[in-house]
mmCIF file of C-alpha atoms (C1' of nucleotides) in Angstrom:
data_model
loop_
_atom_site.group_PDB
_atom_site.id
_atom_site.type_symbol
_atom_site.label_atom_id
_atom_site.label_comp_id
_atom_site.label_asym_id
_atom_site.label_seq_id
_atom_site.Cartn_x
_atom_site.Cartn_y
_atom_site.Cartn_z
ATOM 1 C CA UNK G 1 -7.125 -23.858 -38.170
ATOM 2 C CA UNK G 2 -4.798 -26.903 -37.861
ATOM 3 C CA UNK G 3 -4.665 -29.350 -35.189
ATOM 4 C CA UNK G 4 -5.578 -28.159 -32.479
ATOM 5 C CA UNK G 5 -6.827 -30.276 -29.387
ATOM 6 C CA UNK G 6 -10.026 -30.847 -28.403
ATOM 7 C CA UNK G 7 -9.494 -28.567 -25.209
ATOM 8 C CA UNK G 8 -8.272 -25.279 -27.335
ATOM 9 C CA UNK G 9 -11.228 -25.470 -29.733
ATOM 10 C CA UNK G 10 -13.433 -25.345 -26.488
ATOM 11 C CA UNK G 11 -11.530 -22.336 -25.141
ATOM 12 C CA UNK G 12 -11.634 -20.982 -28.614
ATOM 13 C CA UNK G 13 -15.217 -21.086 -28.793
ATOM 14 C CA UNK G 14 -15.525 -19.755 -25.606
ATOM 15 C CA UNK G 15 -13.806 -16.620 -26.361
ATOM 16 C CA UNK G 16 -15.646 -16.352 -29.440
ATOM 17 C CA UNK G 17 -19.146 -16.425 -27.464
ATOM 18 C CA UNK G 18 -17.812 -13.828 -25.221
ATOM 19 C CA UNK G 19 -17.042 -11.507 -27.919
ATOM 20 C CA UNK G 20 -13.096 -11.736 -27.577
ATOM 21 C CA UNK G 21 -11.231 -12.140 -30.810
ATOM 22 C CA UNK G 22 -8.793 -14.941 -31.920
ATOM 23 C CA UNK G 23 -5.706 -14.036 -32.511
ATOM 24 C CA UNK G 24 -2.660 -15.823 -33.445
ATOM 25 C CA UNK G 25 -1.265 -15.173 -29.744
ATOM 26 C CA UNK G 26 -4.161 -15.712 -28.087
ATOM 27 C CA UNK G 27 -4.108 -19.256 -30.259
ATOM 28 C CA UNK G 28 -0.459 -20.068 -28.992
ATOM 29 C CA UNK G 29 -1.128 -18.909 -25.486
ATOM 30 C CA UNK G 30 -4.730 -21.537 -25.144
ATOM 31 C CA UNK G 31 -2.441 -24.347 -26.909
ATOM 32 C CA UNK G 32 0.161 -23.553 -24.205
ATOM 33 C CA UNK G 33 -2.201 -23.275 -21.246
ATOM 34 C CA UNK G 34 -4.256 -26.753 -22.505
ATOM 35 C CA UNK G 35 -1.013 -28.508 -22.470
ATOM 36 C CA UNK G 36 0.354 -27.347 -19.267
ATOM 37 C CA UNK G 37 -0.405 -29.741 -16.216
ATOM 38 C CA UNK G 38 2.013 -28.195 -13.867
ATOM 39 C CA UNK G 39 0.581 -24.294 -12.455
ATOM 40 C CA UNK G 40 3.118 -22.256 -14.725
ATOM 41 C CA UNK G 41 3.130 -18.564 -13.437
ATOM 42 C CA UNK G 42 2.590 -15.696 -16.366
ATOM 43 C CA UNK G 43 6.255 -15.954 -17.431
ATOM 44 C CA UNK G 44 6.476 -19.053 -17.873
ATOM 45 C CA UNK G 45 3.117 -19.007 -20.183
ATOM 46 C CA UNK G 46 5.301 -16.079 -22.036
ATOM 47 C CA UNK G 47 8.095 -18.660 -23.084
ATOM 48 C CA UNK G 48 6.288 -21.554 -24.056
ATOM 49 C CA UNK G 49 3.924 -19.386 -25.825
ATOM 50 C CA UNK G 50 7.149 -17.543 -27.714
ATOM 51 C CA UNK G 51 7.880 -20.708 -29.134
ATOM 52 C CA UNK G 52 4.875 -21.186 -30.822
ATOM 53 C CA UNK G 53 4.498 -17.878 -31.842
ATOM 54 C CA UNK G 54 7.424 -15.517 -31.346
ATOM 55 C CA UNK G 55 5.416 -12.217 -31.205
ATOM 56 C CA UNK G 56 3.283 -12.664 -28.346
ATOM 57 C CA UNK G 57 4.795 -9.871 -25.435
ATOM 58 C CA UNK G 58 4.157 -10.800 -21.575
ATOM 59 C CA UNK G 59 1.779 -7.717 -21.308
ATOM 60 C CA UNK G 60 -0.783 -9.802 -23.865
ATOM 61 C CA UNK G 61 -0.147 -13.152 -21.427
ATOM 62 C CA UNK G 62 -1.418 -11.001 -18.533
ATOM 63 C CA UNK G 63 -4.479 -9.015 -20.520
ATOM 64 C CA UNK G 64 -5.414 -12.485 -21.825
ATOM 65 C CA UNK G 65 -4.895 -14.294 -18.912
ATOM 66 C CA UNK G 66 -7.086 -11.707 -17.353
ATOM 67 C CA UNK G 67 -9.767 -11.940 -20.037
ATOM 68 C CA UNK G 68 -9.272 -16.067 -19.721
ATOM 69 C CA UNK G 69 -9.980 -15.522 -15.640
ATOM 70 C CA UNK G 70 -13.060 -13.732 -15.964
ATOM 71 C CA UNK G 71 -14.605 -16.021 -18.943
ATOM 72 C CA UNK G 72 -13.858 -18.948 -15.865
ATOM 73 C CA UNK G 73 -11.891 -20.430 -18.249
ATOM 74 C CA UNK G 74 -8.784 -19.911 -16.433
ATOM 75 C CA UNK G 75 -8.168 -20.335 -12.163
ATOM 76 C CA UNK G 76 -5.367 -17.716 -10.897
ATOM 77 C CA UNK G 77 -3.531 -18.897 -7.896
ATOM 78 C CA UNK G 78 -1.549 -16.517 -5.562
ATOM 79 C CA UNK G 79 0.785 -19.171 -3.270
ATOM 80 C CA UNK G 80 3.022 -18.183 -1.245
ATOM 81 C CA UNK G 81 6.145 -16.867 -2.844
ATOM 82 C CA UNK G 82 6.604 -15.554 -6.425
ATOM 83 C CA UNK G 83 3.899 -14.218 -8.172
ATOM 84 C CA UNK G 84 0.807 -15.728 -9.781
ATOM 85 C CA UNK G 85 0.213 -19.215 -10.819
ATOM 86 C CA UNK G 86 -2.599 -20.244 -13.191
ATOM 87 C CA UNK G 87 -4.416 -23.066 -14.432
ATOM 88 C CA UNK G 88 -7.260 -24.401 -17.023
ATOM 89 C CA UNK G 89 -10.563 -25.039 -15.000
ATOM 90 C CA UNK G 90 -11.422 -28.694 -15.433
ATOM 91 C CA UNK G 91 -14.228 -30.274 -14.142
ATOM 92 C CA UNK G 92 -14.327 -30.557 -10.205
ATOM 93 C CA UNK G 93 -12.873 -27.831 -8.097
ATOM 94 C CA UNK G 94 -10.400 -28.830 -6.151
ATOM 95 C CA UNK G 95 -7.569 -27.571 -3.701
ATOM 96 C CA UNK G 96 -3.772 -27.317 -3.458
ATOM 97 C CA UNK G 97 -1.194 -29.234 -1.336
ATOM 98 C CA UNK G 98 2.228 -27.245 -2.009
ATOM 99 C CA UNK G 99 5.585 -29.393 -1.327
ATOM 100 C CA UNK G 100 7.661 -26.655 0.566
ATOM 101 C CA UNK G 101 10.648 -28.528 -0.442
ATOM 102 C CA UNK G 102 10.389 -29.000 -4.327
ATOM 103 C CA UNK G 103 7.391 -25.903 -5.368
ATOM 104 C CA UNK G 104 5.801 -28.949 -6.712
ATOM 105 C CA UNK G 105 1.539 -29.078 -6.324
ATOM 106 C CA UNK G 106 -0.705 -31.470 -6.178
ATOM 107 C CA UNK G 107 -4.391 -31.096 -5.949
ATOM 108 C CA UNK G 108 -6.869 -32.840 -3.932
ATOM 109 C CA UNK G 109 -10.661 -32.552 -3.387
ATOM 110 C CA UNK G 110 -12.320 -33.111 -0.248
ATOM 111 C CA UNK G 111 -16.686 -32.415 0.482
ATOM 112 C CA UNK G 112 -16.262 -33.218 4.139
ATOM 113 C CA UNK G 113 -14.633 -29.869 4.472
ATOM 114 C CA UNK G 114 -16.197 -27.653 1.834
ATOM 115 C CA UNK G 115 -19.622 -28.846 3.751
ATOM 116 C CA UNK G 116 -18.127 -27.679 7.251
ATOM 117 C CA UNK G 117 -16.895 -24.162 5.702
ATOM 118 C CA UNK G 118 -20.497 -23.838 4.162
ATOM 119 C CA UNK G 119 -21.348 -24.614 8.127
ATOM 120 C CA UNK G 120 -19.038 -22.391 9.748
ATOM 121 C CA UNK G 121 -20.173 -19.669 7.889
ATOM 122 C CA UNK G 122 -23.568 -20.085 8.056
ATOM 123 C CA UNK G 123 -23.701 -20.586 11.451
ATOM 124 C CA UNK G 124 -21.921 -16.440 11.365
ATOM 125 C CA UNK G 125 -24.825 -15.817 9.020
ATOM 126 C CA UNK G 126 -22.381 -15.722 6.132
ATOM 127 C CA UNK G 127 -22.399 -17.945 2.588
ATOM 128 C CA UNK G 128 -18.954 -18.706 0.710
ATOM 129 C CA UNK G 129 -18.367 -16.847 -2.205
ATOM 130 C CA UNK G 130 -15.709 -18.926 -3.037
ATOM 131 C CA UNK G 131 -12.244 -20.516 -0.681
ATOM 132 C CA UNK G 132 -9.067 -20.808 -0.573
ATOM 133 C CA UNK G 133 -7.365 -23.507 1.109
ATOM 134 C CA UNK G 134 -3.583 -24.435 0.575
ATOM 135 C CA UNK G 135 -1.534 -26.795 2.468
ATOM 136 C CA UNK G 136 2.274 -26.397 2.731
ATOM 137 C CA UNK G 137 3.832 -30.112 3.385
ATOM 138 C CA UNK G 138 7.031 -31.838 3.572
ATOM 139 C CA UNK G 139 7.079 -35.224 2.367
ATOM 140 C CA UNK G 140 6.965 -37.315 4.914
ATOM 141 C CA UNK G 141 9.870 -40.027 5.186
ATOM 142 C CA UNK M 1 8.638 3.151 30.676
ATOM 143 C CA UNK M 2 5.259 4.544 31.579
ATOM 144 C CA UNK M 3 2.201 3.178 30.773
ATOM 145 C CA UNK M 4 2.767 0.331 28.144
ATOM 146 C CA UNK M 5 -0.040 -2.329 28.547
ATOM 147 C CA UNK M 6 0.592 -5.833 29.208
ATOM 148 C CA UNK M 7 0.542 -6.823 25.612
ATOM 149 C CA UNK M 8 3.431 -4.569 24.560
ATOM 150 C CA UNK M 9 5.309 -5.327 27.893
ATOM 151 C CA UNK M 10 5.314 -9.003 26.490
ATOM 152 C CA UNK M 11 6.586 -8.460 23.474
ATOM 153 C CA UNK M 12 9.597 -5.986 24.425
ATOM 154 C CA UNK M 13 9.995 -8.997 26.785
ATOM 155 C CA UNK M 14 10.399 -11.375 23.955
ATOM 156 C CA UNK M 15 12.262 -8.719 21.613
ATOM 157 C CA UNK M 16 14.855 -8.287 24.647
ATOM 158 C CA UNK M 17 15.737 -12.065 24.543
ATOM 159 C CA UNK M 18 15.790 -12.177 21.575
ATOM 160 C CA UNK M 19 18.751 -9.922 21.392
ATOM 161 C CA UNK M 20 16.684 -6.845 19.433
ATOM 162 C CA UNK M 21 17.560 -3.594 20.380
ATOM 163 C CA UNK M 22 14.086 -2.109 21.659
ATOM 164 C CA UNK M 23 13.996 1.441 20.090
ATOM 165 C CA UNK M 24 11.646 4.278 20.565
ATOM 166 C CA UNK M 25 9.897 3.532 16.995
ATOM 167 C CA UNK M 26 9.384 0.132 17.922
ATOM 168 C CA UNK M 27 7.879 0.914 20.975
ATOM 169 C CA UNK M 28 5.563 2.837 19.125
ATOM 170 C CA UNK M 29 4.697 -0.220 16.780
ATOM 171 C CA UNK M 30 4.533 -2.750 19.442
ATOM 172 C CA UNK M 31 1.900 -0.324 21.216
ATOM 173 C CA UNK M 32 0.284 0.533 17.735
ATOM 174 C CA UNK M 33 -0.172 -3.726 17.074
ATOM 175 C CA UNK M 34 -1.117 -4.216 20.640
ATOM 176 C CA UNK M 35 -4.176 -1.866 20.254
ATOM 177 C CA UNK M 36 -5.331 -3.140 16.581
ATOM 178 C CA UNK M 37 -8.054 -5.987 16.799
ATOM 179 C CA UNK M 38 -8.342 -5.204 13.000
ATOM 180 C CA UNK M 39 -6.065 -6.612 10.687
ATOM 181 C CA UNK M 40 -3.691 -4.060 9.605
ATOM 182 C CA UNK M 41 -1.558 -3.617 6.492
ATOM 183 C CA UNK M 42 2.000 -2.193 6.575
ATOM 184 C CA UNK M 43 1.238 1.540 5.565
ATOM 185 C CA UNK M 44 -1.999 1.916 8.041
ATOM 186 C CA UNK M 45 0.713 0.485 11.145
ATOM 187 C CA UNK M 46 3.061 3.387 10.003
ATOM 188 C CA UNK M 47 0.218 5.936 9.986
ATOM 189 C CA UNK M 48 -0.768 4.982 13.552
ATOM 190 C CA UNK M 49 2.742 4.645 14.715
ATOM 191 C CA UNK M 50 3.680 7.871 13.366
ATOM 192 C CA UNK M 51 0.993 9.371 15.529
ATOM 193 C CA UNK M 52 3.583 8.413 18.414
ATOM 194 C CA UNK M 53 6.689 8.534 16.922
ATOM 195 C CA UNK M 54 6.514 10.949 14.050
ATOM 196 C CA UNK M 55 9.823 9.537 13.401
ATOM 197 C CA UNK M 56 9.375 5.891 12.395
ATOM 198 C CA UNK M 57 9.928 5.238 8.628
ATOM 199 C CA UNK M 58 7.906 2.547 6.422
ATOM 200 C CA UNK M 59 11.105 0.748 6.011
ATOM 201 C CA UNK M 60 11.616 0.222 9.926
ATOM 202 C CA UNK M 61 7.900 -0.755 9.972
ATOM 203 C CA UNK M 62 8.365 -3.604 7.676
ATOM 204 C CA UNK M 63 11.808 -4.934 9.244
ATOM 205 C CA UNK M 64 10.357 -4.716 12.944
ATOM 206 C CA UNK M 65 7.193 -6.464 11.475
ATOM 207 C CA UNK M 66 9.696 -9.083 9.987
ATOM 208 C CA UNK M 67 11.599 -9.351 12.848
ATOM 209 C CA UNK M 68 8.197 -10.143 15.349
ATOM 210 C CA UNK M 69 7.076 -12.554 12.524
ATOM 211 C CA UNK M 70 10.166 -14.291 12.925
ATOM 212 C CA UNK M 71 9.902 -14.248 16.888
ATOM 213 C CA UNK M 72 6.253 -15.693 16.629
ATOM 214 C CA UNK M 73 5.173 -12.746 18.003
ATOM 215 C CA UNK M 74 3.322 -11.305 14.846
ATOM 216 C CA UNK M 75 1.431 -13.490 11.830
ATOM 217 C CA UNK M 76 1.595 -11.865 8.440
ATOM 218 C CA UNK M 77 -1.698 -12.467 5.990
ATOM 219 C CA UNK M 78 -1.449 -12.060 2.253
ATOM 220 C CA UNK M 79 -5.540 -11.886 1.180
ATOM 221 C CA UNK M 80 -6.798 -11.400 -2.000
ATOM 222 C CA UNK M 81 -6.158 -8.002 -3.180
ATOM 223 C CA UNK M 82 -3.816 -5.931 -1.845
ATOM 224 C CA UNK M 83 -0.912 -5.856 0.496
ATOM 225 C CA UNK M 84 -0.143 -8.331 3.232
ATOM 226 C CA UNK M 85 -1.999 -7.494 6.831
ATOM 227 C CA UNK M 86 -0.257 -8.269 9.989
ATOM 228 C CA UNK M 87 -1.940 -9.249 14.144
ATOM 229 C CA UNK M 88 -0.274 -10.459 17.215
ATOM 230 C CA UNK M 89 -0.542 -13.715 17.747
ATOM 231 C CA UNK M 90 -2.980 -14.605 20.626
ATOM 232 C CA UNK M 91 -3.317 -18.184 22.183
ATOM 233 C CA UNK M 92 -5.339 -20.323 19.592
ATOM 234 C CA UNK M 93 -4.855 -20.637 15.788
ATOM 235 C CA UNK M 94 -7.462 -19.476 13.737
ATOM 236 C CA UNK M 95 -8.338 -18.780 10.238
ATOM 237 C CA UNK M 96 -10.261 -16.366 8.469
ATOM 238 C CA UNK M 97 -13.293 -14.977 6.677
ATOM 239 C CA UNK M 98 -13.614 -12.089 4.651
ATOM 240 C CA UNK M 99 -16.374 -10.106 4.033
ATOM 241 C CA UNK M 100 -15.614 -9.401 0.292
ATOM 242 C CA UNK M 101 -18.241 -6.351 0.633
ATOM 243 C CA UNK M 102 -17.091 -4.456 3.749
ATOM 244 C CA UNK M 103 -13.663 -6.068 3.935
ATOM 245 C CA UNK M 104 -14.200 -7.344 7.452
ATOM 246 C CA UNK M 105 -11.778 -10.065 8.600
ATOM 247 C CA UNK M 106 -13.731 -12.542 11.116
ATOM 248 C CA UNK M 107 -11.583 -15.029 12.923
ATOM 249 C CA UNK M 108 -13.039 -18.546 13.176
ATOM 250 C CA UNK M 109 -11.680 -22.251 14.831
ATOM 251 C CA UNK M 110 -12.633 -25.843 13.224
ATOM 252 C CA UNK M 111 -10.898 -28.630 14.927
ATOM 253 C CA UNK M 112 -12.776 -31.008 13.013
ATOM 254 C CA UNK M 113 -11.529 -28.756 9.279
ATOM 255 C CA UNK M 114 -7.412 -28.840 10.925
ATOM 256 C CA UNK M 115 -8.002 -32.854 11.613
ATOM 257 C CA UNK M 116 -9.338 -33.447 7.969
ATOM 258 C CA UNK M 117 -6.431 -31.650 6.715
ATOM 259 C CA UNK M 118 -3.590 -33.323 8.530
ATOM 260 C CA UNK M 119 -5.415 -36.546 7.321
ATOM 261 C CA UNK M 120 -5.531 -35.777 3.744
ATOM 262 C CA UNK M 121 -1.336 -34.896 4.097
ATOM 263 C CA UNK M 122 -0.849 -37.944 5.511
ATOM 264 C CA UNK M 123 -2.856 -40.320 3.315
ATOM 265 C CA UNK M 124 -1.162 -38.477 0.180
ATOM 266 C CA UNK M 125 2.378 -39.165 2.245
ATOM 267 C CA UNK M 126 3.151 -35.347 3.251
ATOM 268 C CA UNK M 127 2.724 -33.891 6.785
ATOM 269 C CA UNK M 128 1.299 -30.124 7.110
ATOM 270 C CA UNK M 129 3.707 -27.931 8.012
ATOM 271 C CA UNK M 130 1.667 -25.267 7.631
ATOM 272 C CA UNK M 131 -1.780 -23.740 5.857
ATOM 273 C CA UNK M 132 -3.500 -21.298 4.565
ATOM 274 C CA UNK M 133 -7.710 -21.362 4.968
ATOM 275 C CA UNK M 134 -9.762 -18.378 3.877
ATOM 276 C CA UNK M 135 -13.593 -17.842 3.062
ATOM 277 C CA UNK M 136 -14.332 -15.385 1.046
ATOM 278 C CA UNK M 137 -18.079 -14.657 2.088
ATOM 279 C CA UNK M 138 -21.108 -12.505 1.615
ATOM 280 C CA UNK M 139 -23.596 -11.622 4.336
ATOM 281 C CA UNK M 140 -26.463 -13.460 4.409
ATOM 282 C CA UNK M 141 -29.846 -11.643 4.031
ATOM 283 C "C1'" DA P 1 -11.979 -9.841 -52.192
ATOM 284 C "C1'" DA P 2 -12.269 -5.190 -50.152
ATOM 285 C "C1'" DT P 3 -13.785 -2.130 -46.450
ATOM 286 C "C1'" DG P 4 -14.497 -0.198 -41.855
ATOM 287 C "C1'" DC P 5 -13.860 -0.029 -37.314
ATOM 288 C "C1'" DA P 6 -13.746 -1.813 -32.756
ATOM 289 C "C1'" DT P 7 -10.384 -4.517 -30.512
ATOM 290 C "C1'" DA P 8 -5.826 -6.267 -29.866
ATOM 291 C "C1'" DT P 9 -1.013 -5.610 -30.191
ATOM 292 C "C1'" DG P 10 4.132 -4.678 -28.526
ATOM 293 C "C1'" DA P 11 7.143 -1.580 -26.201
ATOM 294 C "C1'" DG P 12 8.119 0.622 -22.570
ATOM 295 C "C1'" DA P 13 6.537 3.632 -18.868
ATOM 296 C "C1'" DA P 14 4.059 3.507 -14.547
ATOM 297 C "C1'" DC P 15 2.451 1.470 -10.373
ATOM 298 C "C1'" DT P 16 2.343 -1.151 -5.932
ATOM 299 C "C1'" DA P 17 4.245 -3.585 -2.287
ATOM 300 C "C1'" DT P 18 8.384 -4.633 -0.370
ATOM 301 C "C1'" DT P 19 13.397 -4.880 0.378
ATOM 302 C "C1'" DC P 20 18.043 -3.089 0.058
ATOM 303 C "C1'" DA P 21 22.295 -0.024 0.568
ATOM 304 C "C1'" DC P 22 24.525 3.176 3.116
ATOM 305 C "C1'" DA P 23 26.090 6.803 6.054
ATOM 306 C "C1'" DA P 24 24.578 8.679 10.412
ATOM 307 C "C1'" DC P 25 22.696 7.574 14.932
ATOM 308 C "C1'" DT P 26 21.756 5.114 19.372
ATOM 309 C "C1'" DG P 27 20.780 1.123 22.697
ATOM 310 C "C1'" DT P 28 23.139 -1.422 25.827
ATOM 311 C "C1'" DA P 29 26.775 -3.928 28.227
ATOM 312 C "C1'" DA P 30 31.015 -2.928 30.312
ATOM 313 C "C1'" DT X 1 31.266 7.304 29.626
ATOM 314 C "C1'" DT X 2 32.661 4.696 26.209
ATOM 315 C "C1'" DA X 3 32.552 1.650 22.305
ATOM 316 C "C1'" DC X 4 30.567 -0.814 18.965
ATOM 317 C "C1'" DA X 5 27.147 -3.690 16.947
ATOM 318 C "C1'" DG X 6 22.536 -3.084 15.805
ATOM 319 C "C1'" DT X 7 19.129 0.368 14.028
ATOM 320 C "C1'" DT X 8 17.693 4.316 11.669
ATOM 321 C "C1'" DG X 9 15.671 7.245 7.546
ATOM 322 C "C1'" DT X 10 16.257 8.172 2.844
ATOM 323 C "C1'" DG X 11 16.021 7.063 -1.525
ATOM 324 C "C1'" DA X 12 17.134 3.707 -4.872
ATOM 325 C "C1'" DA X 13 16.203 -1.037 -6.380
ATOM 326 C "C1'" DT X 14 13.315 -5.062 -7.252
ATOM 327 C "C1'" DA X 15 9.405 -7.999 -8.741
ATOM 328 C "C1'" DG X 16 5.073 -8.626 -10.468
ATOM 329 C "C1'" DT X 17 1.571 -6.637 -12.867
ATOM 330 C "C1'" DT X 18 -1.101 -3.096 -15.301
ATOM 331 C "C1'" DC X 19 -1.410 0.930 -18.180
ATOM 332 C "C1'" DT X 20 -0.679 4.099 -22.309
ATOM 333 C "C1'" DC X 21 -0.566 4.876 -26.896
ATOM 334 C "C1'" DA X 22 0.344 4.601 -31.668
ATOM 335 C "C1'" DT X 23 0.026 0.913 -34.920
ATOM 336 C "C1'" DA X 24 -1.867 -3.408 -36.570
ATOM 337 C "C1'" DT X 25 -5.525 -6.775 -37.331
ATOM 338 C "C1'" DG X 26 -9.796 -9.853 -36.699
ATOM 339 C "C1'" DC X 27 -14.071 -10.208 -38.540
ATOM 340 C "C1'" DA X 28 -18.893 -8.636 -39.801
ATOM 341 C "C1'" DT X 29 -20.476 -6.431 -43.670
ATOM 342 C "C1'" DT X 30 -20.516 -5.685 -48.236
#
DNA sequence: AATGCATATGAGAACTATTCACAACTGTAA
DNA sequence: TTACAGTTGTGAATAGTTCTCATATGCATT
C-alpha cells in the first residue's frame, strides 16, 4: 500500500464495497487505467499493466474490465474499427469526436442536444436509457 | 426477369453500372433487402435469401452486402450487442432508437441535433464527415 | 500468525462475427 | 459460341472476447 494516487484508492475502495478483491493485478491494472488519458483498448491496458506487474494475463484485463464496467467505474467504447476502447468515468458525461485521420479522440459535452434526444424520444413515448453519439471528423484546414 | 419490384430493379440498375456482375444469389439478396423494413443482420439476410436461392453462401452475403455499402446502396449498423445490421438506403438520413427490451429499431430525423453537431466540429476546428447517433430507450409507461 | 474457503488467477481452448484463399463456375461483351 | 474476368461455395483464417478448469490467493475469522 505505497503510493498510489488519489484516483486508484477511490477505485480501490470501490471494489472493496462491491465485494471484489484486491489483487496485485487488479492494483496494476486501476494504476494503469487512472493514468491513461488517451481511450487505450484491452491490449493496450495488458502492456502497460505487464510492466507494473508482469503476471497479469489479458483474460484478467477483460474479467476486470468487465467487473470495473458494471461497478460504473469504467465507460467501454465500441468505435468504429478495432475492438473496444475504455475509459475511467470522471465527472460529467460527455461524448466523442473521432479524428478519422490520426484515431485520435477528443470529448465534448453538449445539453442542447442531450435535451432534444430526451425530446425526440419522448415525443415516441420513449425515455433514454443511455446514448451514443460519435462524430467522425477531419481536421479542417 | 419477372416480377422484381421497383426497389430491386434500382439497385441491379446501380450494380450494372457499377460494373458488378448481377448473379442469381444476388438477385435473391437484393429482393430479400428490398422487402426488409426491419433491420437485418448478415445471417437472418442469408436465411431469407436462401429461401430463394438455396444456393447463396454467407460468404457471398457479406461481399454483396459490402459491395452495395460501397455503392451507397446499403448502410451497415454496428449496435450494441451483436453483429452489424444492414437497410437500403431510402431518401433522408436518419438515426436510430433502440428499444433495449424488444430490440425494435425506430428511425427518427432532428435537423436541429445534425446542425448542433456540425457546429460543435467546426468550433473545435474539425468538419463531420460522418456520425454515429443512437438512443438506447425504454418504453414509457 | 494460521486457517478456511470463496474468489481470482493464467493458459489455452472455445466462440462469434467476419474475411480470405482457391479451384470451379458463370455473366456478359464480342 | 467463345473467352475471360468476375463470382461462387467451402472451409480455413483472423480478431476480439469470453469461457473452462486446475491451481493460487485475498481476507474474514480465529
Amino acid at each position: 500500500m505505497a503510493g498510489e494516487s488519489e484516483r486508484t484508492e477511490k477505485m480501490i475502495t470501490a471494489l472493496r464495497k462491491a465485494g471484489i478483491r484486491v489483487t496485485r493485478q487488479r492494483i496494476a491494472l486501476l494504476g494503469v487505467l487512472a493514468d491513461a488519458d488517451d481511450h487505450p483498448d484491452a491490449a493496450e491496458l495488458h502492456n502497460r499493466a505487464k510492466r507494473v506487474e508482469p503476471t497479469v494475463s489479458l483474460a484478467t484485463v477483460y474479467r476486470t474490465l468487465s467487473a470495473l464496467e458494471e461497478e460504473g467505474v469504467v465507460h467501454r467504447h465500441s468505435f468504429e474499427g478495432g475492438g473496444a476502447r475504455f475509459e475511467t468515468t470522471h465527472e460529467e458525461h460527455h461524448d466523442h469526436i473521432l479524428d478519422v485521420e490520426t484515431g485520435q479522440v477528443i470529448e465534448f459535452q453538449s445539453d442542447k442536444i442531450e435535451q432534444l434526444q430526451d425530446e425526440i424520444a419522448r415525443e415516441l413515448g420513449y425515455e433514454v436509457v443511455h446514448h451514443r453519439l460519435e462524430l467522425y471528423c477531419r481536421k479542417k484546414r
